[in-house]
Amino acid sequence: MKKIVSFLLALVLLCSALPFAASAASGAKLVAITFDDGPSKHTATLLDGLKARGAKATFFCVGYNASAYPKTLKRIVDEGHQLANHTSTHPELPSLSSASIKKEIDNCNKYLAAAAGAQTFYLRPPYGAYNKTVRNVCGSPIILWSVDTLDWKYRNANTVYNNIINQTKDGSIILLHDLYKTSVEGALRAIDTLQARGYEFVTVKELLRRRGITPQNGTVYSSAPNKGINLPALGAVKTPTLTLSDTLGGKTVTLTCETKDAAIYYTTDGSKPTTASKKYGAPFLLSASATVNAVAYANGGYSEIKSQSITLPKAPAPTVTFSERVISLSVPSGTTIYYTTDGTAPSTASTVYTAPITAAVTTKLLVRASGMEDRRLSLTFTKYGELFNDISEAAWYYDAVSEAAHQKLMVGIGDMAFGPDKVVTRATFVTVLSRICGADTAAAPQSRFTDVAPNSWYTAAVNWAANEGIVYGISDTAFAPDKALSREEMCAMLHRFLEKYNYDFPKGEVLAFTDAATISDWAAPSVTAIQQIGLVSGVGNGQFAPKLTATRAQCARIFVSLSNLMTQYNP
Ligand code: NI
């Protein structure tokens, strides 16, 4: 029972640490050989021997030797071994105060960090002696051993060899000291024998990782036998390769992995790929810019993540011309344009553009080119034959926009756009008011506003409106032409505009808005007057929303109503 619980615990730890739930177990037998109390003059010979055998070891150094052998420390790190802490002066830690224990560890770490960079160095307390205080203050995993060679006692290479061979099992941590020539000789011979028996010599850190153990500070580890999780070595699964090829409508992504039988998982939304992500089966088309992240998974292990950000240019836009409900397109070279006139989205099965398109309200285009993102355009004629690329026949504002454009109250905002959802500025609103009443704006004297440039497209209209008392500005000297118009400002301008033309306001029902208290005092009578004649109503839920800005589509409807009102009133 205990075994099952610990396996589940290990699995839980693994799942929290890795992007995958490892299932497959490889058959590798692992062992960690460790050397305490060094470095010494024998360490270089040991490192030569380890290098020749491709074996990795862990060195628990003491401060007084670490300080004497800085180059050896550096070599230990450079050759892929693990540097670890065996205190500064080799005391029995449980006999010390917390502060002294910490000092013993920190003083040694200083030398290790100089060689390996700052990190959490595993601790082996001298004599394997620890207590609760040591566990609490050490700030690192505590590593003991499962094979004691007693090399310091016998000082005999054969004894060292035999003690290793007789006691080592999968997952063992072997204790030696690189202070003695006999220890080095015995260890290297034992490595030869155990390698021949299929053992792989890894650092303690790697042993724990491959057994799915996430080491915890203050926890004691003496061995790491295979309990069902046996991950491959880092780098054992090759990182996937990503290649791109230009295809109509985008780029085709091909993923490959050199590792046999690897499964590749990928995402295209920038998120980290896991085994829950999409599994790669065949090359796929990327039809818009994206970041592709891919990971390979094999034998219970996974690769580094391949991450590539892919930018797709948009297919070039055709030049559109129209007259009398006939649309002509200039097709950019390298592109094919497909279209529909029945409102459905065009596809490559739709008609290919070869000649001008006749008489449809909405024409939808699909521009396709190799290696580029599709460009889609929707061209809609108004009721009177103007053409815009951002309106729809089904929209609530279609009639109002048609009328406003036809009566030239509002023109587009450029590039065939009407901008139905764009906000209306104070300057735009005043300009349209001047158009509605056909004002001779050029005749108006210059206004007092210092923020209205002399030759702007709206200057004459603002001069006219100021002179007529339709606008008062936002202060004595400022008009704020580019400020978005609020609904209460709009009501005030409309009210003054109609009063100016002696409009006899019929008294309709006064709506009681639930947010009436938020309407500015200077605007309140205008809001009531304009609401009563039905030019502006609430925004729903019984609210007026005085500070909300108005969109061009909303204003188109108001302008058309106002224009009709003016025509009826002043035929
Ligand atoms: Ni020691």
XYZ file of C-alpha atoms and ligand atoms in Angstrom:
572
model
C 0.000 0.000 0.000
C 2.738 2.379 0.946
C 4.400 1.711 -2.383
C 1.276 2.624 -4.336
C 0.842 5.840 -2.371
C 4.433 6.916 -2.966
C 4.118 6.123 -6.661
C 0.989 8.252 -6.893
C 2.709 11.022 -4.989
C 5.655 10.899 -7.355
C 3.250 11.008 -10.287
C 1.493 14.048 -8.822
C 4.849 15.778 -8.328
C 5.795 14.932 -11.873
C 2.551 16.236 -13.307
C 2.992 19.521 -11.521
C 6.554 19.929 -12.746
C 6.337 18.773 -16.353
C 4.028 19.657 -19.192
C 3.221 15.956 -19.562
C 1.916 13.111 -17.520
C 4.688 10.602 -18.122
C 3.487 7.087 -18.650
C 6.051 5.115 -20.590
C 9.090 4.022 -18.606
C 12.446 3.432 -20.239
C 14.644 0.683 -18.841
C 17.725 2.694 -17.866
C 19.468 1.763 -14.582
C 20.734 4.937 -12.932
C 23.284 5.550 -10.210
C 24.736 8.705 -8.629
C 28.356 8.511 -7.457
C 29.311 11.257 -4.990
C 32.615 12.528 -3.569
C 32.859 14.424 -0.254
C 35.387 16.641 1.503
C 37.331 17.707 -1.624
C 38.552 18.944 -3.893
C 42.077 17.620 -3.437
C 45.178 16.948 -5.508
C 43.520 13.641 -6.599
C 40.394 15.268 -8.009
C 41.997 16.045 -11.394
C 42.811 12.347 -11.961
C 39.260 11.463 -11.018
C 37.858 14.028 -13.481
C 40.080 12.596 -16.261
C 38.753 9.106 -15.508
C 35.109 10.243 -15.402
C 35.535 12.087 -18.678
C 37.036 9.022 -20.382
C 34.027 6.975 -19.234
C 31.313 9.546 -19.953
C 30.272 9.281 -16.298
C 28.841 12.196 -14.299
C 29.428 12.631 -10.554
C 28.462 14.964 -7.715
C 31.076 16.730 -5.587
C 30.111 17.773 -2.046
C 32.945 20.205 -1.367
C 34.036 21.669 1.950
C 34.775 25.383 2.093
C 38.401 25.092 3.209
C 39.239 22.913 0.169
C 36.925 24.738 -2.242
C 38.808 27.955 -1.508
C 42.119 26.230 -2.308
C 41.024 24.674 -5.639
C 38.984 27.280 -7.577
C 40.181 25.942 -10.956
C 39.152 22.418 -10.057
C 35.696 23.672 -9.092
C 35.389 25.367 -12.457
C 36.471 22.177 -14.235
C 33.894 20.130 -12.300
C 31.165 22.468 -13.571
C 32.518 22.718 -17.117
C 32.594 18.944 -17.506
C 28.947 18.554 -16.540
C 29.286 17.356 -12.959
C 27.295 18.738 -10.039
C 28.854 20.966 -7.390
C 27.293 20.680 -3.950
C 27.746 21.888 -0.377
C 29.434 20.008 2.478
C 29.707 23.102 4.775
C 32.564 25.473 5.298
C 34.499 23.749 8.107
C 32.905 20.266 8.371
C 31.238 20.615 11.797
C 28.483 18.439 13.228
C 25.617 20.757 12.329
C 23.012 19.682 14.950
C 25.348 20.975 17.672
C 25.254 24.511 16.214
C 22.789 27.408 16.471
C 20.569 28.281 13.486
C 22.740 31.287 12.728
C 25.944 29.234 12.789
C 24.427 26.504 10.595
C 23.419 29.116 8.057
C 26.862 30.677 8.165
C 28.533 27.264 7.584
C 26.383 26.709 4.497
C 26.619 30.263 3.117
C 30.405 30.439 3.449
C 30.786 27.298 1.356
C 28.153 28.360 -1.201
C 30.195 31.493 -1.860
C 33.010 29.416 -3.433
C 30.589 27.153 -5.307
C 28.723 30.145 -6.748
C 31.982 31.678 -7.956
C 32.489 28.584 -10.128
C 28.936 27.618 -11.061
C 26.880 30.805 -10.658
C 24.363 31.460 -7.908
C 21.867 28.628 -7.485
C 20.472 26.267 -4.862
C 23.394 23.967 -4.009
C 22.315 20.646 -2.543
C 23.611 20.029 0.982
C 25.232 16.955 2.462
C 25.638 17.600 6.192
C 28.976 16.286 7.562
C 28.612 12.763 9.088
C 25.127 12.689 7.613
C 24.060 14.438 10.797
C 20.966 16.667 10.679
C 18.019 17.647 12.846
C 14.901 19.757 12.488
C 16.869 23.023 12.728
C 19.227 21.953 9.926
C 16.249 21.021 7.760
C 14.584 24.364 8.463
C 17.516 26.659 7.825
C 19.521 24.865 5.090
C 17.453 26.220 2.154
C 18.241 23.234 -0.075
C 17.487 19.532 -0.503
C 19.557 17.336 1.871
C 21.361 14.465 0.158
C 22.566 11.413 2.091
C 23.551 8.043 0.581
C 22.473 4.413 0.288
C 25.921 2.891 -0.427
C 28.683 3.599 2.112
C 32.081 2.472 0.790
C 33.960 3.302 4.025
C 36.819 4.322 1.699
C 38.247 6.731 4.321
C 38.656 3.795 6.741
C 40.201 1.093 4.533
C 42.151 3.257 2.045
C 42.266 0.233 -0.275
C 41.203 0.351 -3.954
C 40.026 -3.262 -3.997
C 37.876 -2.766 -0.923
C 36.386 0.381 -2.397
C 35.681 -1.502 -5.635
C 34.078 -4.474 -3.875
C 31.969 -2.315 -1.557
C 30.562 -0.435 -4.541
C 29.909 -3.533 -6.662
C 28.330 -5.518 -3.824
C 25.930 -2.819 -2.636
C 24.974 -0.765 -5.699
C 21.434 -1.106 -7.027
C 19.373 0.951 -9.451
C 18.881 4.415 -7.940
C 21.750 4.127 -5.439
C 23.638 7.170 -4.175
C 27.246 6.096 -3.473
C 29.392 7.847 -0.836
C 33.148 8.293 -1.477
C 35.830 10.897 -0.725
C 38.098 12.342 -3.410
C 40.833 12.852 -0.831
C 42.435 9.445 -1.452
C 44.166 7.910 -4.458
C 42.663 4.544 -3.481
C 39.136 5.974 -3.622
C 39.700 7.347 -7.122
C 41.156 4.033 -8.418
C 38.445 1.879 -6.833
C 35.659 4.179 -8.045
C 36.858 4.256 -11.674
C 37.183 0.426 -11.811
C 33.706 0.072 -10.302
C 32.314 2.484 -12.916
C 33.768 0.257 -15.682
C 32.109 -2.831 -14.231
C 28.746 -1.182 -13.558
C 28.658 0.498 -16.976
C 29.234 -2.930 -18.515
C 26.195 -4.077 -16.515
C 24.074 -1.279 -18.019
C 24.312 1.379 -15.327
C 24.315 5.039 -16.293
C 26.248 7.412 -13.985
C 24.351 10.665 -13.481
C 24.476 13.596 -11.064
C 22.177 13.526 -8.027
C 20.110 16.298 -9.549
C 19.641 14.353 -12.780
C 18.878 11.135 -10.882
C 16.016 12.854 -9.045
C 14.721 14.516 -12.196
C 14.672 11.301 -14.183
C 12.833 9.539 -11.400
C 10.170 12.240 -11.490
C 11.151 13.718 -8.136
C 11.005 17.484 -7.650
C 13.455 17.980 -4.789
C 12.129 20.059 -1.890
C 14.251 22.201 0.395
C 14.779 20.563 3.798
C 13.766 17.125 2.532
C 16.248 14.245 2.829
C 17.014 11.999 -0.170
C 19.205 8.879 0.121
C 18.405 7.075 -3.133
C 15.945 7.240 -6.037
C 14.995 3.761 -7.249
C 12.704 3.279 -10.240
C 9.127 3.412 -8.948
C 7.550 3.465 -12.359
C 8.853 6.780 -13.620
C 12.080 6.687 -15.580
C 12.471 9.671 -17.830
C 15.025 9.768 -20.628
C 18.078 11.989 -20.378
C 17.629 15.663 -21.174
C 18.103 16.192 -24.860
C 17.149 12.574 -25.589
C 14.102 13.774 -27.478
C 15.120 16.094 -30.290
C 13.461 19.475 -30.668
C 11.014 19.477 -33.593
C 12.001 21.256 -36.802
C 9.575 23.641 -38.468
C 9.599 24.389 -42.178
C 7.358 26.750 -44.118
C 6.264 26.748 -47.727
C 4.170 29.318 -49.574
C 0.703 28.082 -50.398
C -2.356 29.844 -51.804
C -4.033 31.534 -48.853
C -1.096 31.262 -46.453
C 1.894 29.149 -45.545
C 2.034 25.396 -45.059
C 3.709 24.351 -41.816
C 5.594 21.053 -41.707
C 6.846 19.694 -38.389
C 9.393 16.899 -38.108
C 11.328 15.282 -35.273
C 14.483 13.208 -35.614
C 13.625 11.096 -32.573
C 12.104 7.789 -33.620
C 8.380 7.377 -32.890
C 8.115 10.854 -31.372
C 4.663 12.402 -31.285
C 4.539 16.147 -31.937
C 1.993 18.406 -30.265
C 1.527 22.028 -31.219
C -0.385 25.222 -30.603
C -0.914 28.225 -32.851
C -2.177 30.664 -30.205
C 1.159 31.226 -28.479
C 0.318 28.956 -25.551
C 2.636 26.244 -24.241
C 2.084 22.933 -26.025
C 1.201 19.849 -23.960
C -0.068 16.354 -24.739
C -3.541 17.901 -24.481
C -2.693 20.183 -27.446
C -3.373 19.352 -31.060
C -1.414 16.304 -32.228
C 0.488 16.855 -35.445
C -0.611 14.495 -38.194
C 0.142 16.156 -41.519
C 1.358 19.532 -42.815
C -1.220 22.215 -42.097
C -2.086 25.585 -43.581
C -1.499 28.695 -41.540
C -3.891 31.290 -42.943
C -2.987 34.212 -40.628
C 0.051 35.425 -38.685
C 0.630 33.272 -35.601
C 3.205 31.877 -33.223
C 3.585 28.130 -33.609
C 4.862 26.274 -30.525
C 5.684 22.590 -30.928
C 7.048 19.917 -28.610
C 8.028 16.305 -29.302
C 7.176 13.535 -26.886
C 8.738 10.065 -26.820
C 9.463 7.307 -24.296
C 8.041 9.272 -21.407
C 10.169 12.333 -22.123
C 9.721 15.516 -24.054
C 11.858 17.863 -26.108
C 12.606 21.524 -25.808
C 9.805 23.661 -27.222
C 10.252 24.878 -30.789
C 8.729 28.335 -30.990
C 8.421 30.317 -34.189
C 6.568 33.508 -34.849
C 5.267 33.549 -38.434
C 4.142 36.759 -40.086
C 1.861 36.544 -43.097
C 1.441 39.657 -45.224
C -2.128 40.357 -46.306
C -2.994 39.796 -49.934
C -2.890 43.211 -51.700
C -6.140 45.141 -52.011
C -7.676 45.632 -55.457
C -8.452 49.138 -56.635
C -12.225 49.523 -56.729
C -14.126 51.814 -59.050
C -17.892 51.943 -59.523
C -20.588 53.666 -61.451
C -24.278 52.942 -61.898
C -24.081 49.886 -59.654
C -21.263 48.309 -61.631
C -18.062 47.490 -59.746
C -14.736 47.290 -61.568
C -11.654 45.876 -59.919
C -7.979 46.072 -60.822
C -6.626 42.673 -59.854
C -3.132 42.938 -58.273
C -0.625 40.615 -59.938
C -0.277 37.219 -58.309
C -3.779 37.372 -56.840
C -7.063 35.749 -57.675
C -10.293 37.447 -56.639
C -13.384 35.357 -55.923
C -16.742 36.996 -55.291
C -20.357 36.496 -54.344
C -23.336 38.823 -54.763
C -25.842 36.900 -52.617
C -24.453 37.923 -49.228
C -22.667 34.632 -48.566
C -18.957 34.544 -47.741
C -16.937 33.855 -50.896
C -14.661 30.833 -51.128
C -12.392 29.414 -53.807
C -15.511 27.701 -55.153
C -17.077 31.110 -55.871
C -16.952 33.003 -59.165
C -13.511 34.272 -60.183
C -13.472 37.971 -61.056
C -12.711 38.546 -64.722
C -15.102 41.330 -65.714
C -17.034 44.153 -63.957
C -19.732 42.997 -61.542
C -23.220 44.325 -62.155
C -26.026 45.456 -59.872
C -25.919 43.872 -56.494
C -26.423 45.567 -53.139
C -23.556 43.728 -51.479
C -20.595 42.207 -53.255
C -18.206 40.176 -51.142
C -14.639 39.633 -52.292
C -11.961 37.128 -51.373
C -8.466 38.106 -52.546
C -6.092 35.153 -52.472
C -2.333 35.025 -53.103
C 0.488 32.563 -52.433
C 2.127 32.854 -49.005
C -0.284 35.580 -47.912
C -3.251 35.938 -45.638
C -6.590 36.173 -47.454
C -8.053 39.623 -47.777
C -11.818 39.881 -47.505
C -13.833 42.907 -48.562
C -17.539 43.595 -48.386
C -18.752 46.340 -50.724
C -22.287 47.605 -50.164
C -24.202 50.081 -52.301
C -26.434 52.500 -50.446
C -30.025 52.902 -51.595
C -28.812 55.659 -53.902
C -25.721 53.998 -55.336
C -22.851 55.191 -53.134
C -20.439 52.383 -52.316
C -18.945 51.747 -48.856
C -16.848 48.860 -47.561
C -17.967 48.989 -43.920
C -21.755 49.068 -43.947
C -24.329 46.332 -44.355
C -27.773 46.313 -45.912
C -29.186 44.533 -42.845
C -27.877 47.147 -40.385
C -30.385 49.371 -38.543
C -28.633 52.437 -39.927
C -28.674 51.408 -43.614
C -31.524 53.736 -44.620
C -30.178 56.675 -42.584
C -26.638 56.280 -43.928
C -28.037 55.986 -47.465
C -29.970 59.237 -47.026
C -27.180 61.097 -45.234
C -24.670 60.161 -47.927
C -27.125 60.882 -50.733
C -28.010 64.323 -49.357
C -24.247 64.890 -48.859
C -24.890 65.618 -45.166
C -22.148 63.153 -44.324
C -19.464 61.963 -46.686
C -17.264 58.932 -46.095
C -14.123 58.990 -44.009
C -11.882 57.884 -46.885
C -10.769 54.568 -48.436
C -14.400 53.724 -49.218
C -15.280 53.702 -45.529
C -18.315 55.387 -43.969
C -17.168 54.685 -40.380
C -20.609 53.893 -38.901
C -19.134 53.035 -35.488
C -16.673 55.934 -35.330
C -17.400 58.728 -32.881
C -18.520 62.126 -34.098
C -16.448 65.136 -33.106
C -17.843 68.531 -32.194
C -16.375 69.958 -35.423
C -18.067 67.334 -37.593
C -21.440 67.899 -35.968
C -21.331 71.651 -36.481
C -20.222 71.220 -40.090
C -23.184 68.956 -40.845
C -25.605 71.408 -39.172
C -24.325 74.135 -41.506
C -24.926 71.856 -44.495
C -28.468 71.012 -43.386
C -29.549 74.656 -43.390
C -27.433 75.567 -46.419
C -25.661 78.278 -44.438
C -23.323 80.733 -46.092
C -20.553 79.928 -43.695
C -17.879 81.859 -45.589
C -19.643 85.074 -44.651
C -19.360 84.479 -40.887
C -16.822 86.529 -38.916
C -13.956 84.760 -37.214
C -14.947 83.170 -33.899
C -13.299 83.895 -30.544
C -11.998 80.333 -30.274
C -8.224 80.107 -30.192
C -8.169 76.306 -30.765
C -9.849 76.553 -34.188
C -7.099 76.827 -36.805
C -7.735 79.530 -39.439
C -7.800 77.205 -42.455
C -9.196 73.954 -41.190
C -11.997 72.140 -43.029
C -14.368 73.028 -40.160
C -13.241 76.638 -39.491
C -15.990 78.334 -41.495
C -18.698 76.134 -40.001
C -17.519 76.830 -36.435
C -17.369 80.589 -37.180
C -20.928 80.428 -38.485
C -22.237 78.396 -35.519
C -20.540 80.675 -32.988
C -21.900 83.763 -34.710
C -25.423 82.300 -34.772
C -25.249 81.378 -31.075
C -25.557 77.670 -31.811
C -22.298 76.848 -30.016
C -20.781 78.504 -26.954
C -17.569 76.501 -26.762
C -16.293 74.680 -23.745
C -14.833 77.930 -22.335
C -14.566 81.573 -23.406
C -11.729 80.791 -25.782
C -11.909 77.062 -26.559
C -14.212 75.092 -28.832
C -12.465 71.660 -28.604
C -13.130 70.773 -32.269
C -11.629 67.257 -32.044
C -13.409 66.291 -28.833
C -16.016 63.552 -29.236
C -19.476 65.033 -29.002
C -21.504 63.991 -25.951
C -25.216 63.323 -26.215
C -26.103 66.314 -24.009
C -23.855 68.642 -26.039
C -25.593 67.355 -29.154
C -29.032 68.148 -27.687
C -27.909 71.647 -26.740
C -26.617 72.354 -30.273
C -29.751 70.924 -31.890
C -31.991 72.922 -29.541
C -30.248 76.232 -30.268
C -30.116 75.415 -33.969
C -33.888 74.857 -34.138
C -34.659 77.902 -31.962
C -32.491 79.942 -34.304
C -34.861 78.959 -37.107
C -37.896 79.769 -34.929
C -38.971 76.190 -34.843
C -42.191 75.867 -32.901
C -41.455 72.946 -30.594
C -44.492 70.697 -30.336
C -44.872 69.413 -26.770
C -44.715 65.629 -26.765
C -44.449 63.307 -23.815
C -41.558 64.077 -21.448
C -39.670 60.926 -20.581
C -38.406 60.588 -17.018
C -34.875 59.239 -17.406
C -33.554 57.332 -14.419
C -30.170 59.060 -14.810
C -31.691 62.560 -15.191
C -29.563 63.758 -12.261
C -26.410 63.222 -14.335
C -27.548 65.621 -17.073
C -25.737 68.978 -16.805
C -27.933 71.913 -15.753
C -27.127 73.890 -18.904
C -28.181 70.924 -21.074
C -31.301 69.741 -19.227
C -33.901 71.974 -20.991
C -32.371 71.073 -24.380
C -32.433 67.344 -23.637
C -36.136 67.630 -22.752
C -36.973 69.727 -25.832
C -35.097 67.484 -28.281
C -36.473 64.322 -26.689
C -40.011 65.686 -26.894
C -39.811 66.115 -30.660
C -38.401 62.585 -30.976
C -35.059 63.593 -32.502
C -33.078 61.908 -29.738
C -34.377 59.266 -27.365
C -32.935 57.250 -24.479
C -30.313 54.551 -24.746
C -32.531 51.859 -23.193
C -33.232 50.763 -19.630
C -34.852 54.182 -19.030
C -31.490 55.933 -19.268
C -30.400 58.931 -21.287
C -26.602 58.605 -20.832
C -25.782 62.341 -21.294
C -22.017 61.880 -21.362
C -22.028 59.028 -23.873
C -20.585 59.883 -27.284
C -22.572 59.455 -30.470
C -21.493 57.321 -33.439
C -21.616 58.424 -37.044
C -24.417 55.950 -37.722
C -26.495 57.415 -34.851
C -25.805 60.940 -36.091
C -26.730 59.973 -39.655
C -30.192 59.063 -38.378
C -30.492 62.321 -36.403
C -29.275 64.447 -39.333
C -31.691 62.819 -41.741
C -34.587 63.381 -39.296
C -33.461 66.962 -38.751
C -33.168 67.569 -42.481
C -36.708 66.216 -43.001
C -37.964 68.393 -40.139
C -36.392 71.462 -41.714
C -37.923 70.641 -45.114
C -41.404 70.160 -43.609
C -41.157 73.231 -41.455
C -39.563 75.502 -44.007
C -40.583 74.144 -47.426
Ni 32.714 14.617 5.190
